[in-house]
Short mmCIF file of C-alpha atoms and ligand atoms in Angstrom, two decimals:
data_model
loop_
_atom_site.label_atom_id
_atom_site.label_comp_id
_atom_site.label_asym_id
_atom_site.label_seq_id
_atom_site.Cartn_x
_atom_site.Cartn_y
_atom_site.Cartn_z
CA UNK A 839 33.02 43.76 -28.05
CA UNK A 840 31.44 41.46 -31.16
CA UNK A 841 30.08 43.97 -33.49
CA UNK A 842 26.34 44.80 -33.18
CA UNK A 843 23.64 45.61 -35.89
CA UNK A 844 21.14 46.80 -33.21
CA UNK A 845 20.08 50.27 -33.71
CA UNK A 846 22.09 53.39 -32.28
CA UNK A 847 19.11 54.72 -31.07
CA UNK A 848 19.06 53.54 -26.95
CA UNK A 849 15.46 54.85 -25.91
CA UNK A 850 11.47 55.61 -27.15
CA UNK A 851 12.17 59.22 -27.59
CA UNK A 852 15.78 59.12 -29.40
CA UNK A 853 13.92 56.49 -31.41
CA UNK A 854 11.02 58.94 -32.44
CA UNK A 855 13.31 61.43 -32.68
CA UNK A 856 14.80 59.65 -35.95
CA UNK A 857 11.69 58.75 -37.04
CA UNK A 858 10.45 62.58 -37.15
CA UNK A 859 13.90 62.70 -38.92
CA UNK A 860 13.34 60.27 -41.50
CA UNK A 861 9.73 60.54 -42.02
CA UNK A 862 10.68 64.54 -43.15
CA UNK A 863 13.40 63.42 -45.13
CA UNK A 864 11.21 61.07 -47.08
CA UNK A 865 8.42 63.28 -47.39
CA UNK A 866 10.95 65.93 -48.96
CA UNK A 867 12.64 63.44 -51.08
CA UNK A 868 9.50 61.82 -52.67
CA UNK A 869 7.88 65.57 -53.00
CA UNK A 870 11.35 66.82 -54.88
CA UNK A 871 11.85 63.37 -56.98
CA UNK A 872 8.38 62.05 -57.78
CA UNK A 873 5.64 63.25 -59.78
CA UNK A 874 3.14 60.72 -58.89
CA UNK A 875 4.16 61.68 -54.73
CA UNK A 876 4.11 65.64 -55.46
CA UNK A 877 0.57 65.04 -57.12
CA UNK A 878 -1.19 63.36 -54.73
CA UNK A 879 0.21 65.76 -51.72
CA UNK A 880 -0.79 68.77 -53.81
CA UNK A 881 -4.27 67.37 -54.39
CA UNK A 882 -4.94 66.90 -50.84
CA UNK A 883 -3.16 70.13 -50.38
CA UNK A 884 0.44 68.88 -47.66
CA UNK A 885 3.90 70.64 -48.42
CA UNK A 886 6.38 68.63 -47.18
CA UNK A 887 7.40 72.20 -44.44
CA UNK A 888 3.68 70.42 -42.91
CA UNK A 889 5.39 67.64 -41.13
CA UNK A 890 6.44 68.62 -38.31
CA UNK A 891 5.31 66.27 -35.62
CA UNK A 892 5.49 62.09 -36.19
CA UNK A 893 1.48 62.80 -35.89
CA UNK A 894 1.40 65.00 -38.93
CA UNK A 895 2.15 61.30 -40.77
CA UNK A 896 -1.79 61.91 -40.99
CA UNK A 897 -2.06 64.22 -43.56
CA UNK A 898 -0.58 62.20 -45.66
CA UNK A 899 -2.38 60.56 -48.44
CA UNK A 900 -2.12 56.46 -48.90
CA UNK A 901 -0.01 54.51 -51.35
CA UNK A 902 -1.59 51.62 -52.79
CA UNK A 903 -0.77 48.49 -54.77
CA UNK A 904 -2.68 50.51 -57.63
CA UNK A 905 -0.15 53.14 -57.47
CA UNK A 906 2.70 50.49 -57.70
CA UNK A 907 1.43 48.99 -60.73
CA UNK A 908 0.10 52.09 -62.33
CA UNK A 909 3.74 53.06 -62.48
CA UNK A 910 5.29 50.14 -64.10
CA UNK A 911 7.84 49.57 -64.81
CA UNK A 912 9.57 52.05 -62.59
CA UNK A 913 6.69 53.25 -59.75
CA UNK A 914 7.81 56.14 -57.08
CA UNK A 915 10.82 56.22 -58.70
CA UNK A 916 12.12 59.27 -56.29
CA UNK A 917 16.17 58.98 -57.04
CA UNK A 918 17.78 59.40 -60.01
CA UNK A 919 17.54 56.63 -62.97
CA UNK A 920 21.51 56.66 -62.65
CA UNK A 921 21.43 55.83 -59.04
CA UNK A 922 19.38 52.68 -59.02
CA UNK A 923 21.30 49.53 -59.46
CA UNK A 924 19.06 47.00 -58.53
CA UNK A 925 15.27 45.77 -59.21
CA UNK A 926 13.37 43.40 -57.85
CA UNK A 927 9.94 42.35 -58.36
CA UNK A 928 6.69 40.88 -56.68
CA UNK A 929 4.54 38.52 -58.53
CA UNK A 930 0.66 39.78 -58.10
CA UNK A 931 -2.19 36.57 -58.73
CA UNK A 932 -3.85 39.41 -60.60
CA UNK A 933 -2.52 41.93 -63.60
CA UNK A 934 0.74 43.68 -63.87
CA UNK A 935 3.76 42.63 -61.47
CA UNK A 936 5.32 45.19 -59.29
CA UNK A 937 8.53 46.31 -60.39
CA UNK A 938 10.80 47.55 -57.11
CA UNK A 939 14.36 49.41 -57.58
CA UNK A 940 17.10 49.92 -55.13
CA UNK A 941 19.73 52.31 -54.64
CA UNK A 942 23.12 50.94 -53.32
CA UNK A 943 22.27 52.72 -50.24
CA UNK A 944 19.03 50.45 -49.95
CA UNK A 945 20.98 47.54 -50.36
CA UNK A 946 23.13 48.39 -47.82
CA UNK A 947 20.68 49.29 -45.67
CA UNK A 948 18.49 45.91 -46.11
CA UNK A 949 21.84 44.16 -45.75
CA UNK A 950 22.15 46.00 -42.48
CA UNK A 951 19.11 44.84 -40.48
CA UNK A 952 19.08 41.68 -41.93
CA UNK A 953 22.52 40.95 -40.48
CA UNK A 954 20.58 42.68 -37.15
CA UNK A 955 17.65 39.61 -37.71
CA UNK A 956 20.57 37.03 -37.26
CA UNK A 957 22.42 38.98 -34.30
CA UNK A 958 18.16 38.78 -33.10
CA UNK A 959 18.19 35.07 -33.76
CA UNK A 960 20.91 35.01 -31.68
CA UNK A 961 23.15 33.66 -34.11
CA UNK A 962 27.28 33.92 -34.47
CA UNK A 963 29.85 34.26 -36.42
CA UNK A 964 30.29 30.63 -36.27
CA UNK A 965 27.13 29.83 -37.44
CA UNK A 966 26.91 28.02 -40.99
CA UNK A 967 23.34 29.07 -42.47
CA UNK A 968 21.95 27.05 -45.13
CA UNK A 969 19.63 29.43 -47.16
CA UNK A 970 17.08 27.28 -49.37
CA UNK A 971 14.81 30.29 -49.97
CA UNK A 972 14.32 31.26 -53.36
CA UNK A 973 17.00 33.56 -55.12
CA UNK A 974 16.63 36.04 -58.44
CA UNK A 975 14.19 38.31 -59.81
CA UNK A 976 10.85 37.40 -57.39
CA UNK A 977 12.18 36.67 -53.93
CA UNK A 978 15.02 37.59 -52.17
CA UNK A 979 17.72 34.85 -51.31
CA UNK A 980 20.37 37.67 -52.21
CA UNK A 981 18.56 39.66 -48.70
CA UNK A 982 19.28 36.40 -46.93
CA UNK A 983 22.73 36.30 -48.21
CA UNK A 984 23.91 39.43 -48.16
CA UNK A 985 22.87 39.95 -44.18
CA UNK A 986 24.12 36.67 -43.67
CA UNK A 987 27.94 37.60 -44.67
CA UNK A 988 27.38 41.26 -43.71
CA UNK A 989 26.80 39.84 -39.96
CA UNK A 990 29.69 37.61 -40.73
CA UNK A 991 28.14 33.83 -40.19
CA UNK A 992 28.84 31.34 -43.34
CA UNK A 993 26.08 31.20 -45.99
CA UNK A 994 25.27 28.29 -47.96
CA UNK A 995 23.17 29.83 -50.62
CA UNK A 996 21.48 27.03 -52.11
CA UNK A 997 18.10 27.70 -53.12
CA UNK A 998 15.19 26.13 -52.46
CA UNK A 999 13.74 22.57 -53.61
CA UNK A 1000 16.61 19.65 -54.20
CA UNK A 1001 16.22 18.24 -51.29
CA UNK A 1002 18.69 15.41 -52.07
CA UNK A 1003 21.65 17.99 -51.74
CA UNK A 1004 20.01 19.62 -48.98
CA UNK A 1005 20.40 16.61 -46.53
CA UNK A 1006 23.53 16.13 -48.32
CA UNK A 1007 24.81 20.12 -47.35
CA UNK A 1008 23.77 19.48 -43.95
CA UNK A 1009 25.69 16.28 -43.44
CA UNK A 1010 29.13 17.68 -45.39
CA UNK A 1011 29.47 21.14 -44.46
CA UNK A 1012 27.35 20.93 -41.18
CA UNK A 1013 24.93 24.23 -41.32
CA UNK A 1014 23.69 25.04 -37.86
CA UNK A 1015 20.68 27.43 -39.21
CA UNK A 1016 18.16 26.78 -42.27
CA UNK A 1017 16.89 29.21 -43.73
CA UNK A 1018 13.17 28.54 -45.71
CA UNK A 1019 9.49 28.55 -45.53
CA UNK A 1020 7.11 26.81 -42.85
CA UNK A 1021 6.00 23.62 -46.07
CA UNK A 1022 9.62 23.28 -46.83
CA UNK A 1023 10.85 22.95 -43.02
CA UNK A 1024 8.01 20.66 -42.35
CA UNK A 1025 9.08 18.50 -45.52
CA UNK A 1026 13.23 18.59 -44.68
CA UNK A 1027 11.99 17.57 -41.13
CA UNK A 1028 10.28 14.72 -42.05
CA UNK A 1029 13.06 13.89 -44.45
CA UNK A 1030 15.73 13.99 -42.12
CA UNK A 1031 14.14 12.04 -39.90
CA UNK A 1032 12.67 9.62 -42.53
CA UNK A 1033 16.60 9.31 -43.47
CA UNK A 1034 17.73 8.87 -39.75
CA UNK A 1035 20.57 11.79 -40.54
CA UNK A 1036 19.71 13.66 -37.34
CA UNK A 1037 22.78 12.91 -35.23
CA UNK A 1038 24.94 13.66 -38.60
CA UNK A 1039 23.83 17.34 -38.47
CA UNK A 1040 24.22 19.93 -36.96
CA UNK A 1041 20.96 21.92 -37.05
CA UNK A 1042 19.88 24.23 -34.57
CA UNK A 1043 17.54 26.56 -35.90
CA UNK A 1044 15.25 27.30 -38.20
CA UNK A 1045 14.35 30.54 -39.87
CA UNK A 1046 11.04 30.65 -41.72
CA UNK A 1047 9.88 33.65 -44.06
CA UNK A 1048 6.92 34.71 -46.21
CA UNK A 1049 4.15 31.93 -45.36
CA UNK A 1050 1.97 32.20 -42.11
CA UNK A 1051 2.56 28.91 -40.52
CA UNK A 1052 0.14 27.82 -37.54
CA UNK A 1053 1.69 27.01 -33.76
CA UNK A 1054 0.67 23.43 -34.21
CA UNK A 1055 2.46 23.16 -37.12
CA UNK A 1056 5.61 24.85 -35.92
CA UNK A 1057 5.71 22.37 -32.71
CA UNK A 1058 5.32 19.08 -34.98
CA UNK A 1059 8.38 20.84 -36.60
CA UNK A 1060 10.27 21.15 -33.41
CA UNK A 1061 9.48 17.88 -32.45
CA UNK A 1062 10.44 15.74 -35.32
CA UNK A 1063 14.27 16.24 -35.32
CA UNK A 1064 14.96 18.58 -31.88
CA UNK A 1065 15.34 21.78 -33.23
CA UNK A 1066 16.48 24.18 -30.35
CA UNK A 1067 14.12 27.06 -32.00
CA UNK A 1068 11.94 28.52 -34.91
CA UNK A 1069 12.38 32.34 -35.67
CA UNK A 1070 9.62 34.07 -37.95
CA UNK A 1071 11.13 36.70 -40.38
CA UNK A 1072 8.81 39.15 -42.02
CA UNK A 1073 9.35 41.10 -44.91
CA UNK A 1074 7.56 42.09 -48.55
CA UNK A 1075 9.30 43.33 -51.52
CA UNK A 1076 7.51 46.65 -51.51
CA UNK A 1077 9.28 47.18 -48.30
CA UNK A 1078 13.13 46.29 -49.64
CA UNK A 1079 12.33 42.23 -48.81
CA UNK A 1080 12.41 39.97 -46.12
CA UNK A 1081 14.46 41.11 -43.13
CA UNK A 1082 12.26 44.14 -41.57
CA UNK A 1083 11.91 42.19 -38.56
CA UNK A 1084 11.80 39.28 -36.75
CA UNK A 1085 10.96 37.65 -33.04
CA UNK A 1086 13.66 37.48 -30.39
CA UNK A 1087 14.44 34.65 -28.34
CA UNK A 1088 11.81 35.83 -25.79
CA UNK A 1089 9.08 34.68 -29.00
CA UNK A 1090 6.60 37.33 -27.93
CA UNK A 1091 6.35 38.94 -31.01
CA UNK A 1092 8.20 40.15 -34.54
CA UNK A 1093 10.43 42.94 -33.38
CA UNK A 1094 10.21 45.04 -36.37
CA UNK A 1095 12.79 47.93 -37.09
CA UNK A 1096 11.17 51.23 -36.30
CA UNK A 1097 14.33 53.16 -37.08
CA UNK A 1098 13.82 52.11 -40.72
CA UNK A 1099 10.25 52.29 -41.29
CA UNK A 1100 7.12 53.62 -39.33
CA UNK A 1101 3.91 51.35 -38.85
CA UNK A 1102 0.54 52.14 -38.31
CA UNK A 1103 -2.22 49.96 -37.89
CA UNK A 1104 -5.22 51.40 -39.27
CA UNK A 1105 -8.75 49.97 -39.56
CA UNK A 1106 -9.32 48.68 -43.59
CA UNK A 1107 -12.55 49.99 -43.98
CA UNK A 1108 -12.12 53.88 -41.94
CA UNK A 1109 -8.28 53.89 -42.11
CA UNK A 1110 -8.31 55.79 -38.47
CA UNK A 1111 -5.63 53.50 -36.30
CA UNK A 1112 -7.39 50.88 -34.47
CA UNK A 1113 -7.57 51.08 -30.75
CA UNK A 1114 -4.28 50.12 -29.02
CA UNK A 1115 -3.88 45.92 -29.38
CA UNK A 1116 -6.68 45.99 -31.91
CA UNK A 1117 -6.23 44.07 -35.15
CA UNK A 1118 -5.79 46.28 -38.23
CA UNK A 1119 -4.05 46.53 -41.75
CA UNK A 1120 -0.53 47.33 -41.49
CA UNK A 1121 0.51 50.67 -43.45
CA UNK A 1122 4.33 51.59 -43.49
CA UNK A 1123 6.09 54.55 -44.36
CA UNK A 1124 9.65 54.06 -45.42
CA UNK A 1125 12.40 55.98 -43.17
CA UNK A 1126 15.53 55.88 -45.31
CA UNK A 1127 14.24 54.29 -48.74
CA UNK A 1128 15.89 56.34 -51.59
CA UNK A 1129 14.47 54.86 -54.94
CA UNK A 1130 11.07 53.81 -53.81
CA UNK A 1131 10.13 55.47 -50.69
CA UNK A 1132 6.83 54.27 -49.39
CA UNK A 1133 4.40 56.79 -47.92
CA UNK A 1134 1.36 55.37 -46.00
CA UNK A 1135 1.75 51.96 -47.97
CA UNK A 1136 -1.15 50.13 -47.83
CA UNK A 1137 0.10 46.48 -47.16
CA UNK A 1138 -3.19 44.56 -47.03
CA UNK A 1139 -1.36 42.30 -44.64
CA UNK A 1140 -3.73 42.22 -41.01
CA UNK A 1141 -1.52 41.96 -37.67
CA UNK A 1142 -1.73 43.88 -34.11
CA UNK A 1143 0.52 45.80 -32.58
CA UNK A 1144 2.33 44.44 -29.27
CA UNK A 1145 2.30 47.18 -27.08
CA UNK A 1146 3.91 45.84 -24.11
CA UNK A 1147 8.07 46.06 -24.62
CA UNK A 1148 9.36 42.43 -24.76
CA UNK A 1149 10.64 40.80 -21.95
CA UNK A 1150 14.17 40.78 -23.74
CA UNK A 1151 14.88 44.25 -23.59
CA UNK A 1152 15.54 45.19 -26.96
CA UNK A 1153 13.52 48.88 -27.48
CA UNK A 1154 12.52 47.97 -31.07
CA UNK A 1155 8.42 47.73 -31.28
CA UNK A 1156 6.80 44.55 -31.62
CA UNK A 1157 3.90 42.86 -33.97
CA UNK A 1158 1.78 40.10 -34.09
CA UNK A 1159 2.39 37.45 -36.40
CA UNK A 1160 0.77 37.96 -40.26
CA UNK A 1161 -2.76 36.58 -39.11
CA UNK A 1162 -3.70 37.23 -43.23
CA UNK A 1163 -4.76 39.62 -45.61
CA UNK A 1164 -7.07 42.06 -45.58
CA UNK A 1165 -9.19 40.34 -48.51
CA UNK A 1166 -9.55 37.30 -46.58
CA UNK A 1167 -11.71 39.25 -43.80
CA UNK A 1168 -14.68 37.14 -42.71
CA UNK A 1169 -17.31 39.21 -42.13
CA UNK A 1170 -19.40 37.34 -39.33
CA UNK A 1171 -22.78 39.07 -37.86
CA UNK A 1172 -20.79 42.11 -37.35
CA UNK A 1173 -17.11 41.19 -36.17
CA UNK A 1174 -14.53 40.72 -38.61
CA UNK A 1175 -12.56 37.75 -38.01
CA UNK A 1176 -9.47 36.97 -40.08
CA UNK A 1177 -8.42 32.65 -41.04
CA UNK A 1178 -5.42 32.87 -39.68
CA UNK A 1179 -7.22 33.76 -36.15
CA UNK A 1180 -9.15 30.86 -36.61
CA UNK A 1181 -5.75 28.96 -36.55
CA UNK A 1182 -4.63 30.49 -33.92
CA UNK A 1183 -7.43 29.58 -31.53
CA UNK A 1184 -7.31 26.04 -33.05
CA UNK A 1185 -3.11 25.57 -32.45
CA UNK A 1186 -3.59 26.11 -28.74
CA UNK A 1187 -6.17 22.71 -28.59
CA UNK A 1188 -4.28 19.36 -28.44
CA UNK A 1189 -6.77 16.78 -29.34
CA UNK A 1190 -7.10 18.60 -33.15
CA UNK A 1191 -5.28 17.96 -36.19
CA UNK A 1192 -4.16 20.92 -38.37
CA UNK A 1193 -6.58 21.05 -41.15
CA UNK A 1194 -10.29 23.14 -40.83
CA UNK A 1195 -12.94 24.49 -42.27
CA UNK A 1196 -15.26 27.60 -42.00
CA UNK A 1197 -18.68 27.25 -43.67
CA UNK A 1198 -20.48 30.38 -43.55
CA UNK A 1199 -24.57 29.93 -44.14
CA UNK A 1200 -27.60 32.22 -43.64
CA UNK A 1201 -30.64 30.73 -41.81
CA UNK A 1202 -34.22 30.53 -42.24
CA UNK A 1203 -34.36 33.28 -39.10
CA UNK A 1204 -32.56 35.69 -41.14
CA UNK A 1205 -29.04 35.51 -39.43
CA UNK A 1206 -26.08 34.23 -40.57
CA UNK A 1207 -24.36 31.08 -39.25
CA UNK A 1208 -20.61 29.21 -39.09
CA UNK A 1209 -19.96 25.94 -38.94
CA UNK A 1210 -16.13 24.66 -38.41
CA UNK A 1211 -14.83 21.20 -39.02
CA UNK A 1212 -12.26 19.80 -37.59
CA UNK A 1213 -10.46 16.78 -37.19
CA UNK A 1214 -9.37 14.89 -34.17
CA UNK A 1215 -5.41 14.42 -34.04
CA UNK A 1216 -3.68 11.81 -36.00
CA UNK A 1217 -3.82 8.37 -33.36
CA UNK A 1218 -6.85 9.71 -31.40
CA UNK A 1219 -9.24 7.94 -33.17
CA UNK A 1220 -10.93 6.63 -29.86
CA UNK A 1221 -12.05 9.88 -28.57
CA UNK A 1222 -15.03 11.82 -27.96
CA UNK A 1223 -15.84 13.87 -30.93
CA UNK A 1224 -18.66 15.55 -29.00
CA UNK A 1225 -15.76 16.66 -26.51
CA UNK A 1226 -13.57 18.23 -28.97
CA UNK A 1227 -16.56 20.31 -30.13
CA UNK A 1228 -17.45 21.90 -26.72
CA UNK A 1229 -13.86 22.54 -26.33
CA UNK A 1230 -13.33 24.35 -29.97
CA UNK A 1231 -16.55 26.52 -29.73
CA UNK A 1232 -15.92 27.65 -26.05
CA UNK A 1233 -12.33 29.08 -27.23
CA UNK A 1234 -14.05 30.05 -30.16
CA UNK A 1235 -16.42 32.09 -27.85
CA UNK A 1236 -13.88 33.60 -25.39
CA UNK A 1237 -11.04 34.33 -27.92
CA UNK A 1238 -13.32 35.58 -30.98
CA UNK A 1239 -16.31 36.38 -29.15
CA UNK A 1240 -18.97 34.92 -31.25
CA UNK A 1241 -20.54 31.57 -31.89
CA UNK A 1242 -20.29 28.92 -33.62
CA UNK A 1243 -21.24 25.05 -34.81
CA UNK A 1244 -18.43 22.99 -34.68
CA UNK A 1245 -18.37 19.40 -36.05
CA UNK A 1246 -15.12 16.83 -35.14
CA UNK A 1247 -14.82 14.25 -37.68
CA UNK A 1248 -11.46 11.55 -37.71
CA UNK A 1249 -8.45 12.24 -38.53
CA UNK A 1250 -7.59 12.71 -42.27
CA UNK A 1251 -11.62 13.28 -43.07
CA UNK A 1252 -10.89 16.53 -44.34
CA UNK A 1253 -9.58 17.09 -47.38
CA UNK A 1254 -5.87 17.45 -48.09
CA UNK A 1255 -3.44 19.66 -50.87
CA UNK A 1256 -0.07 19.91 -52.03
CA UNK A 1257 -0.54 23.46 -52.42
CA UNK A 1258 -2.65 25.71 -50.32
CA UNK A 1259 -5.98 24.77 -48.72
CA UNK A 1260 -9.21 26.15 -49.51
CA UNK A 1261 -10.13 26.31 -46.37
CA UNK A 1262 -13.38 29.17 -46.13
CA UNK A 1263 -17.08 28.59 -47.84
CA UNK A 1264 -18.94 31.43 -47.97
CA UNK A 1265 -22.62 30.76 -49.03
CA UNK A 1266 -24.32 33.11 -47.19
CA UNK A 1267 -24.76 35.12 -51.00
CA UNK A 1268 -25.96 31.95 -52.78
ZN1 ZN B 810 12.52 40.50 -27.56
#
């Protein structure tokens, strides 16, 4: 039998039977090895002896991004400076970075269910994986790598960018998986295809990480050179890296690994867990993490939990796709809506091209209003922009449940960037 990187665990309960496990190990092991955790547990009064039950994960105080950069360079630090032979960082757009360290034991571990994300993908040991994801200090290539050879496929660890030696990898040493995010797919399909190299390749599959990219998007990629299938792999660098889950053939959702990490999704303003299928901030609380356990980690990243199992089989919980951050929440005559469920309503119409925008307004009557533009698909310039525009505001309606003005303009109308789109006006305070 091949080897496997699925969990041992072979049922719910054995499964929350090792998370009880590892949720009282960490709890011990950040109370014993951090000050910063044994301070915040004594001021809201929890000895690690309290958790006894996977619901006693309550009484535990939240971890923050404050926390993380609060204790630069070393934050949580709950194993001993001797033991820690790695760091990695995250860049923040505002003040200090955040400074993560690993035990060999966390490497390991990462390495181990990120060789379980390829055995997920379906992959082999004779697939050739062409990793153009950035590698050193910021982003994690090496997590890409290491589960790569760990599951025992070939990696081609080549970075991202040069795209010349890209197409020229994936003619020479024929790579059957690529490894990168949603832009850069979209640009080496449209090179590949702009150099009519398809039938020189070998490509199969693509693997994108760390940028939400829209159905639409992920079709057009599909479509321009054949790709069998897209995988989505989630990850941050608070939580080890990329590689804590990822969707199964089945595509109904990021199986995430529950026998390494607990998630909760909790409401961002009362941080009580959202009703079951509700959308919610994701927290996590680390399982196994020796350097930098996270307890209650406040991620800021908004998903829902998938509580139907998947159609596959596999036990492991399932997510939603990232549908954004928390501090993008629209705040719309009482309903919070997040961008990317904006995109998500707007990838399931045809007749639309991929870029939008939400204009947010107050009006004379005292209530607030959105508008969202749109553009008709690239070749439809023909059609009936008043159609598109009942079409987008009854989804709108059913999906989101509140209304909106929508105006369809032609293709290419709205404006277009090399980097990301502002794509949400708020002047309902000006
Ligand atoms: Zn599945």
């Amino acid at each position: 039998m091949p080897k496997t990187f699925m969990p041992s665990c072979l049922n719910i309960s054995e499964l929350k039977k090792q998370q009880l496990e590892g949720l009282k190990w960490t709890v011990h092991h950040a109370y014993s090895g951090s000050e910063h955790y044994r301070g915040v547990m004594q001021k809201v009064g929890v000895k690690p002896e309290d958790i006894q039950s996977l619901d006693d994960i309550q009484k535990l105080p939240f971890t923050t991004v404050n926390d993380l950069k609060s204790g630069y360079p070393f934050p949580l630090l709950s194993a001993r400076m001797s033991d820690v032979v790695r760091v990695h960082a995250s860049s923040g757009t505002t003040g200090k970075r955040k400074i993560l360290a690993y035990t060999q034991k966390d490497i390991d571990d990462w390495a181990t269910f990120f060789a379980r994300c390829y055995e997920m993908a379906g992959l082999s040991v004779m697939d050739r994986v062409q990793i153009a994801v950035g590698y050193g200090v910021w982003t994690a290539g090496v997590g890409f790598q290491l589960g790569c050879e760990l599951f025992g496929a070939m990696a081609v660890p080549l970075g991202p960018g040069n795209i010349d030696l890209q197409c020229e990898f994936l003619i020479d040493l024929q790579p059957t998986v690529l490894c990168c995010t949603a832009s850069m797919g979209l640009l080496m399909a449209e090179e590949i295809k702009r150099r009519g190299i398809r039938d020189k390749i070998a490509l199969k599959k693509m693997i994108f990480g760390s940028e939400r990219s829209s159905e639409a998007m992920r079709q057009h990629i599909c479509d321009l050179i054949g790709l069998e299938e897209l995988f989505d792999i989630v990850g941050m660098t608070e939580l080890y890296g990329p590689g804590t889950g990822i969707d199964c053939p089945r595509h109904e959702g990021i199986h995430y690994w529950a026998d390494y990490y607990i998630l909760e999704v909790l409401d961002p303003d009362t941080l009580k867990p959202v009703a079951p299928g509700e959308i919610g901030e994701m927290v996590v609380t680390t399982l196994k993490k020796e350097a930098v356990p996270l307890i209650r980690y406040r991620t800021r990243d908004i998903t829902r939990l998938i509580e139907r199992p998947c159609s596959c089989g596999n036990i492991m919980p399932m997510h939603d796709r990232i549908l954004g951050r928390s501090d993008d929440m629209i705040i719309f005559r009482a309903v919070n809506i997040y961008p990317g469920q904006i995109d998500s309503v707007l990838s399931t119409i045809d007749d639309i091209g991929p870029e939008y925008q939400i204009i947010l307004g107050h009006g004379d009557d005292g209530r607030d209003y959105m508008t969202l533009r749109v553009e008709s698909r690239e070749g439809l310039e023909r059609i009936n922009h008043s159609e598109i525009e009942r079409k987008v505001s009854t989804l709108i309606k059913k999906s989101l449940l509140v209304s909106c003005n929508v105006e369809a303009a032609s293709y290419g109308s709205l404006p277009r960037s090399e980097r990301k789109s502002k794509r949400v006006f708020d002047n309902r305070m000006s």
